[in-house]
mmCIF file with all atom_site columns, C-alpha atoms in Angstrom:
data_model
loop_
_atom_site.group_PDB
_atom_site.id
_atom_site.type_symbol
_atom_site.label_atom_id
_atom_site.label_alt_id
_atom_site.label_comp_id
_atom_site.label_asym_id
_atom_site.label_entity_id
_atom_site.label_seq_id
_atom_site.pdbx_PDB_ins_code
_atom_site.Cartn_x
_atom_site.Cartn_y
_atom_site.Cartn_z
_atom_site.occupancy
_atom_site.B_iso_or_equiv
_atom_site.pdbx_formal_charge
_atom_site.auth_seq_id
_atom_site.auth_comp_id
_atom_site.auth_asym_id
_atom_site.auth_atom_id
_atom_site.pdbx_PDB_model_num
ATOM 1   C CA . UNK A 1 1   ? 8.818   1.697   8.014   1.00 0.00 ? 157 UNK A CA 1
ATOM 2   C CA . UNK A 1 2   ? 5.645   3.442   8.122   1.00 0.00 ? 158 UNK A CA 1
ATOM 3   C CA . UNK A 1 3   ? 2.483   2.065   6.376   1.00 0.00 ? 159 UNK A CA 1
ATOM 4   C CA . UNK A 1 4   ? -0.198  4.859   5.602   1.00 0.00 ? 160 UNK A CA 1
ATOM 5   C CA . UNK A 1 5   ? -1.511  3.596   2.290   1.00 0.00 ? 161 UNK A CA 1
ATOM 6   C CA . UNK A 1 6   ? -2.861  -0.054  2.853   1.00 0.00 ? 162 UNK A CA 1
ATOM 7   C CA . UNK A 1 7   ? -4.976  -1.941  -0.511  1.00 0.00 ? 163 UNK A CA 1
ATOM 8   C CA . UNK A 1 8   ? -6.614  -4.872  0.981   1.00 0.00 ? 164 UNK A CA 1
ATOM 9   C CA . UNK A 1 9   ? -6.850  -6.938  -2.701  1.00 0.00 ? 165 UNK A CA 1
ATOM 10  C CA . UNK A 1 10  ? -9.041  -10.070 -3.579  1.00 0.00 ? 166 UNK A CA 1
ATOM 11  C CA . UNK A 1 11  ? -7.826  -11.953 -6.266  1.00 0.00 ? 167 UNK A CA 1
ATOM 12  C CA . UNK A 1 12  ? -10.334 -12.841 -9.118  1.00 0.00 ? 168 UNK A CA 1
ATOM 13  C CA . UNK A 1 13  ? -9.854  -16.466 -9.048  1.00 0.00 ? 169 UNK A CA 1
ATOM 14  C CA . UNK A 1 14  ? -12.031 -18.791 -10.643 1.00 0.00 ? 170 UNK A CA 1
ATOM 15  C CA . UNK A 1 15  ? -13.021 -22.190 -8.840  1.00 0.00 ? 171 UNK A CA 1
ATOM 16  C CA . UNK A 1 16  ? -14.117 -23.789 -12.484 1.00 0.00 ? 172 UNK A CA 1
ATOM 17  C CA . UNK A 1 17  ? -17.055 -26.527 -11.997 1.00 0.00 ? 173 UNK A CA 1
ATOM 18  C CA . UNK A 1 18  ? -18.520 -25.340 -8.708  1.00 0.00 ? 174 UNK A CA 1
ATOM 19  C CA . UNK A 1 19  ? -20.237 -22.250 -9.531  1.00 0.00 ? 175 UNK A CA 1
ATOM 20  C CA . UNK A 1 20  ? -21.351 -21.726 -5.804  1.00 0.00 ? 176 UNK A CA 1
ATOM 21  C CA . UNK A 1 21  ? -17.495 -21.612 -4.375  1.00 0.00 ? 177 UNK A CA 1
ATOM 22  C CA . UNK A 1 22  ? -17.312 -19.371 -7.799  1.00 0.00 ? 178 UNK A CA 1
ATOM 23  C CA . UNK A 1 23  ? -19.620 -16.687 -6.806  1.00 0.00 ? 179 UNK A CA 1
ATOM 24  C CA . UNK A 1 24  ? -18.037 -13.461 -5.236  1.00 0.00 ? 180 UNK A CA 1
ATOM 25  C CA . UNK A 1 25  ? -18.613 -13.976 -1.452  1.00 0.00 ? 181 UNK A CA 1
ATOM 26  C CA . UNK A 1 26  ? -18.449 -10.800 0.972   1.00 0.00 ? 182 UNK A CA 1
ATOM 27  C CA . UNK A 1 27  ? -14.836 -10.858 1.844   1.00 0.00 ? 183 UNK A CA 1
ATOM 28  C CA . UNK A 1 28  ? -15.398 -10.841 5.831   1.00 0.00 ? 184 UNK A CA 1
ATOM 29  C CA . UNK A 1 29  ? -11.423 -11.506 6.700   1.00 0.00 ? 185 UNK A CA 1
ATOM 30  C CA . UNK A 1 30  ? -10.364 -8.521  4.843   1.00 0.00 ? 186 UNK A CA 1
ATOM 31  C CA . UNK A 1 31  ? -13.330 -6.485  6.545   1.00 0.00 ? 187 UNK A CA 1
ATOM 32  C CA . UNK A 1 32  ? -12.193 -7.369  9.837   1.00 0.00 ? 188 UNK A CA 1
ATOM 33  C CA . UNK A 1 33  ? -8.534  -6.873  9.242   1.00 0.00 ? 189 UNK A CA 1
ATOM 34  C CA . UNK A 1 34  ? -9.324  -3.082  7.497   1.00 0.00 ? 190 UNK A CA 1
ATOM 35  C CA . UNK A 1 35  ? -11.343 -2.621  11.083  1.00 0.00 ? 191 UNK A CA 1
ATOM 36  C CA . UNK A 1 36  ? -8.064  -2.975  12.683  1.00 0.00 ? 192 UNK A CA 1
ATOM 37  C CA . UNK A 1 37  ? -5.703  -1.048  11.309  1.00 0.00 ? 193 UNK A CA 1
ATOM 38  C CA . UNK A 1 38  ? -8.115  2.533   9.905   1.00 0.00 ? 194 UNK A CA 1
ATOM 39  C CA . UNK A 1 39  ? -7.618  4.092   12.534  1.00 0.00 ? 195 UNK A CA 1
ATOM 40  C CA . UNK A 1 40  ? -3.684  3.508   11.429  1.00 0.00 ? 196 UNK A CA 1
ATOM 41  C CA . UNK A 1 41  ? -3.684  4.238   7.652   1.00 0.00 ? 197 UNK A CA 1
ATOM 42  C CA . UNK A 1 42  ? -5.852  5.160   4.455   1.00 0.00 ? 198 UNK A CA 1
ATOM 43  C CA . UNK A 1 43  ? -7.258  1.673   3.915   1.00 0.00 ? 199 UNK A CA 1
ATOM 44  C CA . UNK A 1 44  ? -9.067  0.376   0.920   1.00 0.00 ? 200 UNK A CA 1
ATOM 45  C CA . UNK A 1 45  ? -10.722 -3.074  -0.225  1.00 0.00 ? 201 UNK A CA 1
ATOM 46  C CA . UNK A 1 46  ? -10.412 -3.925  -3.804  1.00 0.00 ? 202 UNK A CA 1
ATOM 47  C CA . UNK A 1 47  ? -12.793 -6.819  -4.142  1.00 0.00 ? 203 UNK A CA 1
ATOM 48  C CA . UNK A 1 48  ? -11.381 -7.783  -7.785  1.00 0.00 ? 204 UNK A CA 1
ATOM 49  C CA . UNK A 1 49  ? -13.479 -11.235 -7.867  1.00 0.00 ? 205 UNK A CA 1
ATOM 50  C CA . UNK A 1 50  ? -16.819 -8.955  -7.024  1.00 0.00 ? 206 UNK A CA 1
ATOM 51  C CA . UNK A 1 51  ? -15.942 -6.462  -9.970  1.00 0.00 ? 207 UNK A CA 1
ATOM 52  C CA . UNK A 1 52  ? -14.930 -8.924  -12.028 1.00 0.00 ? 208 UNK A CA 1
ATOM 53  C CA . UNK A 1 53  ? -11.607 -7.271  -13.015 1.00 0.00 ? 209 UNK A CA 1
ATOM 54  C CA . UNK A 1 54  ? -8.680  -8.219  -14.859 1.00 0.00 ? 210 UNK A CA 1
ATOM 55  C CA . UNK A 1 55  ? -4.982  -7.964  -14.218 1.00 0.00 ? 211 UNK A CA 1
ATOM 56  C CA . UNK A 1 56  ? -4.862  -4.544  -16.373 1.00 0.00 ? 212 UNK A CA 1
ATOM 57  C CA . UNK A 1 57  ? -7.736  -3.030  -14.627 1.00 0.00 ? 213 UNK A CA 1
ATOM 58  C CA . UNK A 1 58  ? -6.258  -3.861  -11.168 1.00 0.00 ? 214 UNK A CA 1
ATOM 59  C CA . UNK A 1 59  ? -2.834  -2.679  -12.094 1.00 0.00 ? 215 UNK A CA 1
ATOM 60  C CA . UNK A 1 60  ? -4.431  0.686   -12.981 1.00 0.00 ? 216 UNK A CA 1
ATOM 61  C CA . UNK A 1 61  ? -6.416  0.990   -9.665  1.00 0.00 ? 217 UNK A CA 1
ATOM 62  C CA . UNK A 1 62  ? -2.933  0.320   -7.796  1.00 0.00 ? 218 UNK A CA 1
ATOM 63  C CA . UNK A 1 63  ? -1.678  3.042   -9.891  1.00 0.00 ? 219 UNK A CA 1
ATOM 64  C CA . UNK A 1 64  ? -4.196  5.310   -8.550  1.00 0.00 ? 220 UNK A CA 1
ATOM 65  C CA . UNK A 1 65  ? -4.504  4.581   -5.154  1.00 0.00 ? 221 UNK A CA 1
ATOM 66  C CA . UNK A 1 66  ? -0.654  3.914   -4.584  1.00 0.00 ? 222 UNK A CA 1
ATOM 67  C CA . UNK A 1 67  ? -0.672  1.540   -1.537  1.00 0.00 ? 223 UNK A CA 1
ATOM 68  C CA . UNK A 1 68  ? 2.718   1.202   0.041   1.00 0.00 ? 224 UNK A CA 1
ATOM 69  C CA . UNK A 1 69  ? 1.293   -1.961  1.461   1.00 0.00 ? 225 UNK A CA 1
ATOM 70  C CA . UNK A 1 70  ? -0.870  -4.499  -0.429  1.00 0.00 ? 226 UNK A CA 1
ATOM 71  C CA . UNK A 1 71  ? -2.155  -7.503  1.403   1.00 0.00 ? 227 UNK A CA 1
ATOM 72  C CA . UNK A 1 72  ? -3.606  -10.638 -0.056  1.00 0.00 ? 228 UNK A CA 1
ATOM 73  C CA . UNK A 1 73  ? -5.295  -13.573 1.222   1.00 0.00 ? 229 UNK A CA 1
ATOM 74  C CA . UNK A 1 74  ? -5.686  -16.739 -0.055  1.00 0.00 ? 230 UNK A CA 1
ATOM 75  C CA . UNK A 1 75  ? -8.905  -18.533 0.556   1.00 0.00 ? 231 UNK A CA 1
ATOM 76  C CA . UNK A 1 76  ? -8.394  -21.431 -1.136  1.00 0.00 ? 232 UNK A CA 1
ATOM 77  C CA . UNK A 1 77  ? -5.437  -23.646 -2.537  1.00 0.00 ? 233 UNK A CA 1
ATOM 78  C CA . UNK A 1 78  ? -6.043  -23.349 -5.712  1.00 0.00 ? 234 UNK A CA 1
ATOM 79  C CA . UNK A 1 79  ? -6.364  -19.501 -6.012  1.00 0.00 ? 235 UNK A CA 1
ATOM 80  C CA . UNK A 1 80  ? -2.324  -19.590 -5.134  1.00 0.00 ? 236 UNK A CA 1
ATOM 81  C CA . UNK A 1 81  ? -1.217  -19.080 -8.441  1.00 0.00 ? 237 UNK A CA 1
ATOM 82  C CA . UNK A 1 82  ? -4.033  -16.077 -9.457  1.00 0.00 ? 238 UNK A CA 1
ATOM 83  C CA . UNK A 1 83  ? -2.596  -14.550 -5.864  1.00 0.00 ? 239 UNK A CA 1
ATOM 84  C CA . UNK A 1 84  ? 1.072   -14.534 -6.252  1.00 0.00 ? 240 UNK A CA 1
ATOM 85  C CA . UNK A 1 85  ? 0.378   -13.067 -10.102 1.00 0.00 ? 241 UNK A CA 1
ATOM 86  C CA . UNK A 1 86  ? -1.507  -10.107 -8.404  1.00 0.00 ? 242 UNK A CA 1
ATOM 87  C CA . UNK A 1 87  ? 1.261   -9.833  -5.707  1.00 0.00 ? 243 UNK A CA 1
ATOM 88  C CA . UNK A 1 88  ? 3.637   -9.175  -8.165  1.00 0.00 ? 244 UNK A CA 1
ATOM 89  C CA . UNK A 1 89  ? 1.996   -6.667  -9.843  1.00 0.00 ? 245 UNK A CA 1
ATOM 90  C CA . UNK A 1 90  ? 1.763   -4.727  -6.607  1.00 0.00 ? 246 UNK A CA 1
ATOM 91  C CA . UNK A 1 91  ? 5.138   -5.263  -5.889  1.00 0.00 ? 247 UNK A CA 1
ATOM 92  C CA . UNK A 1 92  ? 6.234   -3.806  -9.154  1.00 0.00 ? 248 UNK A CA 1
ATOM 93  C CA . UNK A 1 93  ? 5.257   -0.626  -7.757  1.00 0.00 ? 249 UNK A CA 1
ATOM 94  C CA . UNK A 1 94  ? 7.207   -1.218  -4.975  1.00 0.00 ? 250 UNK A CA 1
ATOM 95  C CA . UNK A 1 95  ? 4.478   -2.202  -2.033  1.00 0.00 ? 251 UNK A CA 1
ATOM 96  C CA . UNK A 1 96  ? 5.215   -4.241  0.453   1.00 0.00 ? 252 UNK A CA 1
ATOM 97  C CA . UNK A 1 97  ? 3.413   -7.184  0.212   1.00 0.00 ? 253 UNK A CA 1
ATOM 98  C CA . UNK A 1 98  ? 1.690   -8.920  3.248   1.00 0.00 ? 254 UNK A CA 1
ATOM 99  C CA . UNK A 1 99  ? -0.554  -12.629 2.459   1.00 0.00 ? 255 UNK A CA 1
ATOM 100 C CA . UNK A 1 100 ? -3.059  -14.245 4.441   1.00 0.00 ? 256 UNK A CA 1
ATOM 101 C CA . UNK A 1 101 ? -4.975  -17.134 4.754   1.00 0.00 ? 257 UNK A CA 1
ATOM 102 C CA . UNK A 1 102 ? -4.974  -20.700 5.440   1.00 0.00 ? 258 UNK A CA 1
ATOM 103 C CA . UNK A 1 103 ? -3.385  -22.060 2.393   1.00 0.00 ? 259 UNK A CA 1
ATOM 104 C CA . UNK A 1 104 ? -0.187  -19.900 3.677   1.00 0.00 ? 260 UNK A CA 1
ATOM 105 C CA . UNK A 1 105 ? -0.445  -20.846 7.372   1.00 0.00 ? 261 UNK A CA 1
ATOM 106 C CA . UNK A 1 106 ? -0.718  -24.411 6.214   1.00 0.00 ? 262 UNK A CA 1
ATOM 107 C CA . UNK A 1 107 ? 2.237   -24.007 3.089   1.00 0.00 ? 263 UNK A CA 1
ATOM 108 C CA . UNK A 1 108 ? 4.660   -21.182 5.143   1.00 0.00 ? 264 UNK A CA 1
ATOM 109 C CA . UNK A 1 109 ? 8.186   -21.731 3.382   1.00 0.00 ? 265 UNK A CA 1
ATOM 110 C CA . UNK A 1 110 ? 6.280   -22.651 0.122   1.00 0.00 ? 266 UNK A CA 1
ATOM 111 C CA . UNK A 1 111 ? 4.882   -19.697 -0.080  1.00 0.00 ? 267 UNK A CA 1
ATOM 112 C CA . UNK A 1 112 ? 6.710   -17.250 1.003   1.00 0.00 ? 268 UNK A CA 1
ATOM 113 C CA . UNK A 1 113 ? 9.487   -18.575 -1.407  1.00 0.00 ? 269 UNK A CA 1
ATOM 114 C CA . UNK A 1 114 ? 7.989   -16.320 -4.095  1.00 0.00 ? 270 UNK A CA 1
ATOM 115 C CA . UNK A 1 115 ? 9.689   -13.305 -4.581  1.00 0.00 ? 271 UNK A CA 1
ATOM 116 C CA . UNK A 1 116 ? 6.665   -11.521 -4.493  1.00 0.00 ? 272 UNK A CA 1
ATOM 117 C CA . UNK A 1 117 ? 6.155   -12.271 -1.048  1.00 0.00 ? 273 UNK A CA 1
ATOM 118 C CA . UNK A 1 118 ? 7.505   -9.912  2.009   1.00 0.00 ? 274 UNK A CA 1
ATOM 119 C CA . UNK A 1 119 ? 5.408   -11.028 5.103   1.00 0.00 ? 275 UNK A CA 1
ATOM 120 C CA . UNK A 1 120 ? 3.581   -13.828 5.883   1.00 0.00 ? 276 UNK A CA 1
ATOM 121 C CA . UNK A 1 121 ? 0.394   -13.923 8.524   1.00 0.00 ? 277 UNK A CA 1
ATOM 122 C CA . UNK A 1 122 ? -0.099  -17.180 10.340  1.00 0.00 ? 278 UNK A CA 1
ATOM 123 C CA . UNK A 1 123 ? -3.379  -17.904 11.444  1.00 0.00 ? 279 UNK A CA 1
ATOM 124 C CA . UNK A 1 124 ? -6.268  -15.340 12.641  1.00 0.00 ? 280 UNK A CA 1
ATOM 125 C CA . UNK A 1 125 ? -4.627  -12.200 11.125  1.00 0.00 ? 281 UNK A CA 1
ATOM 126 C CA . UNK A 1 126 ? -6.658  -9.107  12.979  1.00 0.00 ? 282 UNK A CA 1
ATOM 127 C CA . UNK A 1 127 ? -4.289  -8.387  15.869  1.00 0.00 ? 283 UNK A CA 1
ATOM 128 C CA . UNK A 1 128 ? -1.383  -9.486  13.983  1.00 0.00 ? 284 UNK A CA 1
ATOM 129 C CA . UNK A 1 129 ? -1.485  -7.302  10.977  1.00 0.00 ? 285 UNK A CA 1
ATOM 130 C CA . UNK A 1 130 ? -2.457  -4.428  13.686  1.00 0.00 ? 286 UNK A CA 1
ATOM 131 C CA . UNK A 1 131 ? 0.728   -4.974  15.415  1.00 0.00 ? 287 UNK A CA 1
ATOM 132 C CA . UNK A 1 132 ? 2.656   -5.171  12.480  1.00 0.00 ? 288 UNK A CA 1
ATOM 133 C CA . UNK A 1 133 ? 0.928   -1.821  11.078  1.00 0.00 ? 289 UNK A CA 1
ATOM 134 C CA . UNK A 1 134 ? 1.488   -0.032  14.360  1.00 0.00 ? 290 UNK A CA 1
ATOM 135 C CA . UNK A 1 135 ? 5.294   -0.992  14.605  1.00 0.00 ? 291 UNK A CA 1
ATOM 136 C CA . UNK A 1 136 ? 6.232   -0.484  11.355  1.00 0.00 ? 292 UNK A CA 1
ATOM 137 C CA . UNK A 1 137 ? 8.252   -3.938  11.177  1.00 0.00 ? 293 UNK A CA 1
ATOM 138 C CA . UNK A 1 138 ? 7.206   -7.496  11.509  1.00 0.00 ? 294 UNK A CA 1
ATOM 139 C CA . UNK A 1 139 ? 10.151  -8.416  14.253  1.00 0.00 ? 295 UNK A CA 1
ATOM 140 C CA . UNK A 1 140 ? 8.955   -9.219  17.430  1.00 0.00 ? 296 UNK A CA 1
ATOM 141 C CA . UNK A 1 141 ? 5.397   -9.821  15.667  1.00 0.00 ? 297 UNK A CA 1
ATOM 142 C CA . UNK A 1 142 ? 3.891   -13.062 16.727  1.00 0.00 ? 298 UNK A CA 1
ATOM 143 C CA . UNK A 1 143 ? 2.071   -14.871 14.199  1.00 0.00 ? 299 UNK A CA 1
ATOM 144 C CA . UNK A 1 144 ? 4.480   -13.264 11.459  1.00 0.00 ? 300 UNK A CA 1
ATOM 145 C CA . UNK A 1 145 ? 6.940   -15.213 9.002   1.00 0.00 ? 301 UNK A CA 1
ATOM 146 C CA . UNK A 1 146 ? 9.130   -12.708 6.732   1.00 0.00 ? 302 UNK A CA 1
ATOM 147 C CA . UNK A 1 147 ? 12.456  -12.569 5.277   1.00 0.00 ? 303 UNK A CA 1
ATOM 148 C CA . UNK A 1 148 ? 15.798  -10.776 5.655   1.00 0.00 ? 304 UNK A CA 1
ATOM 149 C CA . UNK A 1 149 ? 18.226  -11.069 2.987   1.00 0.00 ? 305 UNK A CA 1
ATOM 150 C CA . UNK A 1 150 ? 16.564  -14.096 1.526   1.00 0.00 ? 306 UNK A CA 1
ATOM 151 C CA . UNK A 1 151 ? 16.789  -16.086 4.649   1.00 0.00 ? 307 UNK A CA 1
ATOM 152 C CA . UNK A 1 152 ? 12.887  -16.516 6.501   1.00 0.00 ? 308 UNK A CA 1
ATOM 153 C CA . UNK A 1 153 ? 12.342  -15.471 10.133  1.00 0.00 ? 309 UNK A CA 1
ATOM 154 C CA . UNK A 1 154 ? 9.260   -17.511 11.638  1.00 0.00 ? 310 UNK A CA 1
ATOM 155 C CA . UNK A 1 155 ? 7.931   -15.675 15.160  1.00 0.00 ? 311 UNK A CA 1
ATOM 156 C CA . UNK A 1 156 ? 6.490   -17.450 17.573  1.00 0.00 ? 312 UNK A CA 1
ATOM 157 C CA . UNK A 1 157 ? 2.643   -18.316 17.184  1.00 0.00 ? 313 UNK A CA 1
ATOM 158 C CA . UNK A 1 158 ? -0.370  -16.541 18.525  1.00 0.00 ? 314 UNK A CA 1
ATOM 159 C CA . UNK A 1 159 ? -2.370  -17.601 20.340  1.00 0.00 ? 315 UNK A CA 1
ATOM 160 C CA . UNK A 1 160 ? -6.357  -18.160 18.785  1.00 0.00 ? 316 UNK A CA 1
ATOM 161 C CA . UNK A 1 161 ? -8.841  -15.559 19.667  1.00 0.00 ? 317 UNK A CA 1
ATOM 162 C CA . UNK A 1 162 ? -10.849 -17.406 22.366  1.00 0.00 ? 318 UNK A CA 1
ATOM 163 C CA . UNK A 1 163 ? -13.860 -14.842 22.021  1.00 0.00 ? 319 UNK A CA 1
ATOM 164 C CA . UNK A 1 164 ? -15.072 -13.572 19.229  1.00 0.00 ? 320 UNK A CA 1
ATOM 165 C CA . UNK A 1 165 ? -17.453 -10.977 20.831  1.00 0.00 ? 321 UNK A CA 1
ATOM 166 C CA . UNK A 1 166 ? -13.947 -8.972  21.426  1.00 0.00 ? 322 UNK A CA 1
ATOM 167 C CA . UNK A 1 167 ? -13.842 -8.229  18.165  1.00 0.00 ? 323 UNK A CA 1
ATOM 168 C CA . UNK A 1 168 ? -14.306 -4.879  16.249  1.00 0.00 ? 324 UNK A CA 1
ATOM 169 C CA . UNK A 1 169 ? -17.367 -4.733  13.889  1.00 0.00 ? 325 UNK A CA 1
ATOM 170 C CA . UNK A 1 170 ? -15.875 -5.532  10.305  1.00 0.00 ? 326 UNK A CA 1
ATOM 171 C CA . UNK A 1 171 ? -15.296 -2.220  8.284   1.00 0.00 ? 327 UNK A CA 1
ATOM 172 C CA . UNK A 1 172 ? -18.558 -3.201  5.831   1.00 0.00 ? 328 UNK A CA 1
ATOM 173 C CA . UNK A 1 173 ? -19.097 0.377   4.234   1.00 0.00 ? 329 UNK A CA 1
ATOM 174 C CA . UNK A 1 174 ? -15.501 -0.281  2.349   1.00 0.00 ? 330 UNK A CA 1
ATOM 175 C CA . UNK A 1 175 ? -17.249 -3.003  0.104   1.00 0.00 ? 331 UNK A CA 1
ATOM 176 C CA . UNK A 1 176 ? -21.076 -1.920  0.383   1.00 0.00 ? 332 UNK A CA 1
ATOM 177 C CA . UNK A 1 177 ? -19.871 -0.213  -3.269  1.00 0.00 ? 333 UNK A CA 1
ATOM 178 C CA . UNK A 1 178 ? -20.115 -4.445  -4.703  1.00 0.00 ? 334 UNK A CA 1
ATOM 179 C CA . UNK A 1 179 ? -23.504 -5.497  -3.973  1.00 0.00 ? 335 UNK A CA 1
ATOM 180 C CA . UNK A 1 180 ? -23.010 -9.410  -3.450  1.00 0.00 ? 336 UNK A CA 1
ATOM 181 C CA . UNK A 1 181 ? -25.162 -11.576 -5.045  1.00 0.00 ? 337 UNK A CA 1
ATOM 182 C CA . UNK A 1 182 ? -25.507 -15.591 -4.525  1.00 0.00 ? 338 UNK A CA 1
ATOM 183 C CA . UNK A 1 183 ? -28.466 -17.196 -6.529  1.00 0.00 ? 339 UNK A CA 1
ATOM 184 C CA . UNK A 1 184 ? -29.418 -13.904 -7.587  1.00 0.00 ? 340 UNK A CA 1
ATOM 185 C CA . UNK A 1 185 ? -29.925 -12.947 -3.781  1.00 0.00 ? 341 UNK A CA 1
ATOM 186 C CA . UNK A 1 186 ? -28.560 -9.683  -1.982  1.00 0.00 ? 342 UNK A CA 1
ATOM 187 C CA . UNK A 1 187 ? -26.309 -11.438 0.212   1.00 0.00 ? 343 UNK A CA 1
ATOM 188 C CA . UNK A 1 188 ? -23.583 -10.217 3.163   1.00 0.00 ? 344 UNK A CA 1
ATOM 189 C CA . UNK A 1 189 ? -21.242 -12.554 5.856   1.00 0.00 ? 345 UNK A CA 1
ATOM 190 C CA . UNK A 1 190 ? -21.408 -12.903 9.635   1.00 0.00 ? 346 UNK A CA 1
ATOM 191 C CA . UNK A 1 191 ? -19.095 -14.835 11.975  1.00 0.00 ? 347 UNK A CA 1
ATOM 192 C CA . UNK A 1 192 ? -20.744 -16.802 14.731  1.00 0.00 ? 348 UNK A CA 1
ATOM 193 C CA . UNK A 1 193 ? -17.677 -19.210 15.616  1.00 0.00 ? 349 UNK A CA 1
ATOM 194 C CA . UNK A 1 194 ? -14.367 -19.997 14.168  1.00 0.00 ? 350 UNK A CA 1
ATOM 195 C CA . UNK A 1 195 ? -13.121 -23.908 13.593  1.00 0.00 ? 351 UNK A CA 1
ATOM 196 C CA . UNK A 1 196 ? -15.598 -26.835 12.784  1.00 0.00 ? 352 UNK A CA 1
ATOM 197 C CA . UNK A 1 197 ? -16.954 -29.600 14.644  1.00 0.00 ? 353 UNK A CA 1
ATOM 198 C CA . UNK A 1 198 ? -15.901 -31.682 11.615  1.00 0.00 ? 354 UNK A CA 1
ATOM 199 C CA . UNK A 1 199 ? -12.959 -33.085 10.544  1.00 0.00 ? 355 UNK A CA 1
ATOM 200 C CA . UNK A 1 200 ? -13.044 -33.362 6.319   1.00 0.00 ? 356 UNK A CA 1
ATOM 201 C CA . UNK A 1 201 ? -9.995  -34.408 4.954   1.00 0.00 ? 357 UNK A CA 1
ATOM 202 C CA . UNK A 1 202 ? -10.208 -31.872 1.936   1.00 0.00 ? 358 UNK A CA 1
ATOM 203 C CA . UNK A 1 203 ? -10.916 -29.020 4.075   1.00 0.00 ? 359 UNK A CA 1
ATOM 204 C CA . UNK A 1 204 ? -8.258  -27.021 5.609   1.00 0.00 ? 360 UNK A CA 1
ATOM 205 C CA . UNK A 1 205 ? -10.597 -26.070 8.844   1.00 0.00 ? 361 UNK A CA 1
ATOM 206 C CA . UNK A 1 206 ? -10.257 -28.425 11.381  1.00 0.00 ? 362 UNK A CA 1
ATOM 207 C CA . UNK A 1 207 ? -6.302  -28.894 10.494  1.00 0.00 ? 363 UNK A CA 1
ATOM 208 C CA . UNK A 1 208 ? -5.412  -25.239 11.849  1.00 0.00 ? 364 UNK A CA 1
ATOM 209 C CA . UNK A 1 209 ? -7.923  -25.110 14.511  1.00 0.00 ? 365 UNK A CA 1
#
């Protein structure tokens, strides 16, 4: 299958009680991941938190755009449910629908137990979801989990990026259109390192790195 129409969606979840987590934070995974894979397909980021859309409003904008692909990440555990309702919106219009994120890498068969789901990235997702754009099928894919005929397929792992200087710039001018905010401040993301020195027990972090 060949992928030429790829939505990159963020869910707008709400994090109730912590209005910093709540604010609309540049979404710097999906940036690097549309870097990836433009040069493949007609890629677009629908920040849906940042816009403050509903579910209506997003099903029209994946009416007009018509992605054949929709990918998803989920940023934090308890956005899961908000997620999976988007993905099967999407997949109503028959896109195939790729998630993200650690709450998937950590929950694998949980989540990709939802009908809504097709493909599943493991882990750092930039070379991944390029391979699995370029090929036009997640076998062979490391870092992928899918299914076939209901019954999941789990590749083999990649391996971490060990240098973050080799990667692309993140694709900014697809979300410059938001204007992030936090505090009332003009705001944007930058990557420095990946993993943390810590080791939290809430946080998800230091359990995949």
């Amino acid at each position: 299958m060949q992928w030429k129409r790829i939505l990159l969606l963020v869910a707008n979840f709400k994090t109730t009680g912590y209005d910093f987590y709540d604010s609309a934070f540049p979404p710097l995974a999906l940036e690097y991941i549309a870097a990836y894979v433009e040069d493949l397909a007609k890629v677009k980021i629908l920040d849906s938190k940042a816009a403050n859309l509903d579910f209506f409003q997003v099903k029209k904008r994946i009416e007009k755009f018509k992605p054949d692909l929709v990918g998803l990440t989920v940023p934090v555990t308890s956005a899961i449910d908000n997620v999976l309702e988007y993905a099967k919106i999407a997949k109503l219009y028959g896109a195939t629908i790729v998630i993200g994120g650690w709450h998937p890498t950590l929950a694998v068969e949980q989540t990709l137990s939802s009908p809504w789901v097709d493909i599943l990235v493991r882990g750092e997702g930039e070379f991944t979801f390029r391979e699995l754009i370029k090929k036009g099928s997640p076998e062979s894919v490391n870092g992928l989990s899918y299914k076939i005929n209901g019954k999941m397929i789990h590749n083999p792992d990649r391996q971490f990026l060990k240098n973050l200087n080799e990667l692309k710039l993140p694709s900014r001018h697809l979300v410059e259109k938001y204007k992030y905010k936090i505090f009332n401040m003009n705001c944007d993301a930058i990557e420095t390192s990946r993993g943390c020195p810590q080791a939290c027990k809430f946080c998800s972090t230091n359990v995949v790195y």
